[in-house]
mmCIF file of C-alpha atoms in Angstrom:
data_model
loop_
_atom_site.group_PDB
_atom_site.id
_atom_site.type_symbol
_atom_site.label_atom_id
_atom_site.label_comp_id
_atom_site.label_asym_id
_atom_site.label_seq_id
_atom_site.Cartn_x
_atom_site.Cartn_y
_atom_site.Cartn_z
ATOM 1 C CA UNK A 1020 87.929 102.350 93.366
ATOM 2 C CA UNK A 1021 85.375 104.952 92.373
ATOM 3 C CA UNK A 1022 82.922 106.343 94.887
ATOM 4 C CA UNK A 1023 79.197 105.799 94.672
ATOM 5 C CA UNK A 1024 77.631 108.572 92.602
ATOM 6 C CA UNK A 1025 73.999 107.661 93.166
ATOM 7 C CA UNK A 1026 71.583 105.199 94.631
ATOM 8 C CA UNK A 1027 69.414 102.646 92.873
ATOM 9 C CA UNK A 1028 65.997 103.902 91.820
ATOM 10 C CA UNK A 1029 64.464 100.432 91.436
ATOM 11 C CA UNK A 1030 64.272 97.892 94.243
ATOM 12 C CA UNK A 1031 63.186 94.272 94.265
ATOM 13 C CA UNK A 1032 61.721 93.181 97.580
ATOM 14 C CA UNK A 1033 60.412 89.658 98.025
ATOM 15 C CA UNK A 1034 57.405 89.708 100.385
ATOM 16 C CA UNK A 1035 57.238 85.899 100.739
ATOM 17 C CA UNK A 1036 58.739 82.679 99.531
ATOM 18 C CA UNK A 1037 55.551 80.645 99.805
ATOM 19 C CA UNK A 1038 54.078 79.389 96.545
ATOM 20 C CA UNK A 1039 51.963 76.360 95.720
ATOM 21 C CA UNK A 1040 52.226 76.384 91.913
ATOM 22 C CA UNK A 1041 55.260 74.093 91.652
ATOM 23 C CA UNK A 1042 57.018 75.551 88.603
ATOM 24 C CA UNK A 1043 59.875 73.244 87.561
ATOM 25 C CA UNK A 1044 62.554 75.941 87.153
ATOM 26 C CA UNK A 1045 61.872 77.686 90.455
ATOM 27 C CA UNK A 1046 63.725 76.733 93.647
ATOM 28 C CA UNK A 1047 60.502 77.299 95.588
ATOM 29 C CA UNK A 1048 58.524 75.131 93.174
ATOM 30 C CA UNK A 1049 61.170 72.427 93.350
ATOM 31 C CA UNK A 1050 61.062 72.722 97.147
ATOM 32 C CA UNK A 1051 64.814 73.220 97.332
ATOM 33 C CA UNK A 1052 65.495 74.319 100.919
ATOM 34 C CA UNK A 1053 67.646 77.320 99.987
ATOM 35 C CA UNK A 1054 66.206 79.559 102.698
ATOM 36 C CA UNK A 1055 63.748 79.381 105.547
ATOM 37 C CA UNK A 1056 60.079 79.840 104.567
ATOM 38 C CA UNK A 1057 58.470 83.045 105.696
ATOM 39 C CA UNK A 1058 56.707 86.312 105.016
ATOM 40 C CA UNK A 1059 58.138 89.786 105.282
ATOM 41 C CA UNK A 1060 56.235 91.678 107.953
ATOM 42 C CA UNK A 1061 54.779 95.133 107.463
ATOM 43 C CA UNK A 1062 57.101 96.677 110.065
ATOM 44 C CA UNK A 1063 60.187 95.242 108.358
ATOM 45 C CA UNK A 1064 58.936 96.503 104.996
ATOM 46 C CA UNK A 1065 58.246 99.978 106.413
ATOM 47 C CA UNK A 1066 61.775 100.091 107.824
ATOM 48 C CA UNK A 1067 63.245 99.355 104.388
ATOM 49 C CA UNK A 1068 60.947 101.762 102.537
ATOM 50 C CA UNK A 1069 61.639 104.552 105.017
ATOM 51 C CA UNK A 1070 65.349 104.189 104.208
ATOM 52 C CA UNK A 1071 64.903 104.235 100.423
ATOM 53 C CA UNK A 1072 61.787 106.347 99.887
ATOM 54 C CA UNK A 1073 63.672 109.481 98.817
ATOM 55 C CA UNK A 1074 65.571 107.496 96.194
ATOM 56 C CA UNK A 1075 63.161 104.787 95.068
ATOM 57 C CA UNK A 1076 60.986 105.230 92.010
ATOM 58 C CA UNK A 1077 59.946 101.572 91.602
ATOM 59 C CA UNK A 1078 59.533 98.596 93.919
ATOM 60 C CA UNK A 1079 59.034 95.141 92.455
ATOM 61 C CA UNK A 1080 57.213 93.052 95.066
ATOM 62 C CA UNK A 1081 57.856 89.494 93.927
ATOM 63 C CA UNK A 1082 60.585 86.903 93.800
ATOM 64 C CA UNK A 1083 60.551 83.321 94.983
ATOM 65 C CA UNK A 1084 56.914 83.163 96.042
ATOM 66 C CA UNK A 1085 53.452 84.439 95.267
ATOM 67 C CA UNK A 1086 53.085 87.855 96.936
ATOM 68 C CA UNK A 1087 49.390 87.299 97.647
ATOM 69 C CA UNK A 1088 50.371 84.527 100.060
ATOM 70 C CA UNK A 1089 51.658 87.238 102.398
ATOM 71 C CA UNK A 1090 48.770 88.153 104.733
ATOM 72 C CA UNK A 1091 49.999 91.772 104.918
ATOM 73 C CA UNK A 1092 50.551 92.297 101.187
ATOM 74 C CA UNK A 1093 47.818 94.901 100.740
ATOM 75 C CA UNK A 1094 49.174 97.032 103.600
ATOM 76 C CA UNK A 1095 52.699 96.580 102.188
ATOM 77 C CA UNK A 1096 51.616 97.786 98.750
ATOM 78 C CA UNK A 1097 49.641 100.674 100.235
ATOM 79 C CA UNK A 1098 52.590 101.860 102.313
ATOM 80 C CA UNK A 1099 54.888 102.052 99.302
ATOM 81 C CA UNK A 1100 52.176 103.690 97.188
ATOM 82 C CA UNK A 1101 51.634 106.334 99.876
ATOM 83 C CA UNK A 1102 55.344 107.141 99.586
ATOM 84 C CA UNK A 1103 54.736 107.838 95.861
ATOM 85 C CA UNK A 1104 56.709 104.771 94.771
ATOM 86 C CA UNK A 1105 55.518 102.874 91.683
ATOM 87 C CA UNK A 1106 54.646 99.360 92.886
ATOM 88 C CA UNK A 1107 54.387 96.316 90.698
ATOM 89 C CA UNK A 1108 54.064 92.645 91.369
ATOM 90 C CA UNK A 1109 53.735 89.348 89.575
ATOM 91 C CA UNK A 1110 51.340 86.622 90.636
ATOM 92 C CA UNK A 1111 49.728 83.491 89.289
ATOM 93 C CA UNK A 1112 46.628 84.703 91.209
ATOM 94 C CA UNK A 1113 45.857 81.135 92.308
ATOM 95 C CA UNK A 1114 46.344 82.085 95.956
ATOM 96 C CA UNK A 1115 44.220 85.232 95.732
ATOM 97 C CA UNK A 1116 40.727 84.939 97.129
ATOM 98 C CA UNK A 1117 38.119 86.621 94.930
ATOM 99 C CA UNK A 1118 37.044 88.464 98.096
ATOM 100 C CA UNK A 1119 40.351 90.361 97.908
ATOM 101 C CA UNK A 1120 40.111 91.629 94.339
ATOM 102 C CA UNK A 1121 38.910 95.046 95.486
ATOM 103 C CA UNK A 1122 41.873 95.275 97.857
ATOM 104 C CA UNK A 1123 44.282 95.009 94.931
ATOM 105 C CA UNK A 1124 42.810 98.137 93.391
ATOM 106 C CA UNK A 1125 42.397 99.984 96.699
ATOM 107 C CA UNK A 1126 45.981 99.227 97.759
ATOM 108 C CA UNK A 1127 47.445 101.448 95.049
ATOM 109 C CA UNK A 1128 49.175 98.679 93.106
ATOM 110 C CA UNK A 1129 50.372 100.174 89.828
ATOM 111 C CA UNK A 1130 51.134 97.078 87.759
ATOM 112 C CA UNK A 1131 50.332 93.381 87.928
ATOM 113 C CA UNK A 1132 51.882 90.702 85.714
ATOM 114 C CA UNK A 1133 49.996 87.415 85.438
ATOM 115 C CA UNK A 1134 51.529 84.315 83.828
ATOM 116 C CA UNK A 1135 49.221 82.557 81.371
ATOM 117 C CA UNK A 1136 51.057 79.762 79.616
ATOM 118 C CA UNK A 1137 48.310 78.372 77.400
ATOM 119 C CA UNK A 1138 44.675 78.631 76.395
ATOM 120 C CA UNK A 1139 43.616 75.495 78.251
ATOM 121 C CA UNK A 1140 44.416 74.149 81.683
ATOM 122 C CA UNK A 1141 46.294 71.130 80.322
ATOM 123 C CA UNK A 1142 48.772 73.306 78.419
ATOM 124 C CA UNK A 1143 49.033 75.985 81.123
ATOM 125 C CA UNK A 1144 49.810 73.405 83.795
ATOM 126 C CA UNK A 1145 52.682 71.867 81.818
ATOM 127 C CA UNK A 1146 54.800 74.509 83.529
ATOM 128 C CA UNK A 1147 52.523 75.900 86.241
ATOM 129 C CA UNK A 1148 51.844 72.454 87.707
ATOM 130 C CA UNK A 1149 49.242 73.337 90.324
ATOM 131 C CA UNK A 1150 47.715 76.402 88.711
ATOM 132 C CA UNK A 1151 44.080 76.513 87.638
ATOM 133 C CA UNK A 1152 43.883 78.523 84.418
ATOM 134 C CA UNK A 1153 40.109 78.991 84.545
ATOM 135 C CA UNK A 1154 40.366 80.455 88.049
ATOM 136 C CA UNK A 1155 43.281 82.716 87.036
ATOM 137 C CA UNK A 1156 41.376 84.058 84.024
ATOM 138 C CA UNK A 1157 38.254 84.603 86.118
ATOM 139 C CA UNK A 1158 40.244 86.659 88.632
ATOM 140 C CA UNK A 1159 41.884 88.704 85.864
ATOM 141 C CA UNK A 1160 38.463 89.456 84.363
ATOM 142 C CA UNK A 1161 37.108 90.467 87.770
ATOM 143 C CA UNK A 1162 40.059 92.791 88.384
ATOM 144 C CA UNK A 1163 39.489 94.463 85.025
ATOM 145 C CA UNK A 1164 35.735 94.723 85.643
ATOM 146 C CA UNK A 1165 36.183 96.228 89.117
ATOM 147 C CA UNK A 1166 38.674 98.739 87.696
ATOM 148 C CA UNK A 1167 36.049 99.772 85.122
ATOM 149 C CA UNK A 1168 33.311 100.044 87.738
ATOM 150 C CA UNK A 1169 35.288 102.498 89.842
ATOM 151 C CA UNK A 1170 37.017 104.143 86.865
ATOM 152 C CA UNK A 1171 40.512 103.165 87.996
ATOM 153 C CA UNK A 1172 43.429 102.959 85.598
ATOM 154 C CA UNK A 1173 45.442 100.784 87.961
ATOM 155 C CA UNK A 1174 46.704 98.239 88.334
ATOM 156 C CA UNK A 1175 47.842 97.892 84.755
ATOM 157 C CA UNK A 1176 47.442 94.162 84.076
ATOM 158 C CA UNK A 1177 49.890 92.379 81.782
ATOM 159 C CA UNK A 1178 49.544 88.780 80.685
ATOM 160 C CA UNK A 1179 52.911 87.070 80.405
ATOM 161 C CA UNK A 1180 53.499 83.832 78.519
ATOM 162 C CA UNK A 1181 56.547 81.633 78.916
ATOM 163 C CA UNK A 1182 56.804 80.005 75.503
ATOM 164 C CA UNK A 1183 57.703 76.329 75.336
ATOM 165 C CA UNK A 1184 57.255 73.448 72.929
ATOM 166 C CA UNK A 1185 53.941 72.727 74.669
ATOM 167 C CA UNK A 1186 52.350 76.113 74.036
ATOM 168 C CA UNK A 1187 54.125 77.731 71.093
ATOM 169 C CA UNK A 1188 51.160 76.916 68.832
ATOM 170 C CA UNK A 1189 48.910 78.946 71.199
ATOM 171 C CA UNK A 1190 50.862 82.229 71.226
ATOM 172 C CA UNK A 1191 48.349 84.085 69.050
ATOM 173 C CA UNK A 1192 45.393 82.791 71.069
ATOM 174 C CA UNK A 1193 46.906 83.811 74.398
#
């Protein structure tokens, strides 16, 4: 058995497993009781980050839930960012109040991936059952506009599309 020669530089930490979108391939969306529902607290997150901060370059803050369901997510992001760790997350944005858009930018989030699975709500919701595409797009536009207003380059926003037979004809439009 060889000895460990280094530590991981990228960590995936799931801040919550609450999500209301209901995606059909997700255990959370299918409501499969594979683990107790909950949010990671700021103190628990700090404990983990303090242990890995000299090794970590990237933290992915997402998994089996929408990170913006965690009431402490902005403090969580900020703590990692203050430790000079690149922080990215993925969110449908349906659970994000428009009042919190400024907090995304202020928190120090580096990258945000947003799933958009069609150009209309009917197509988008074939997979993201309880997502409201118009709301999601409005929030994305507001994030981009607020970034411009304060001349911020972050978070870098990426639109992600899961291609299926329902939306493959809309790839170019998305």
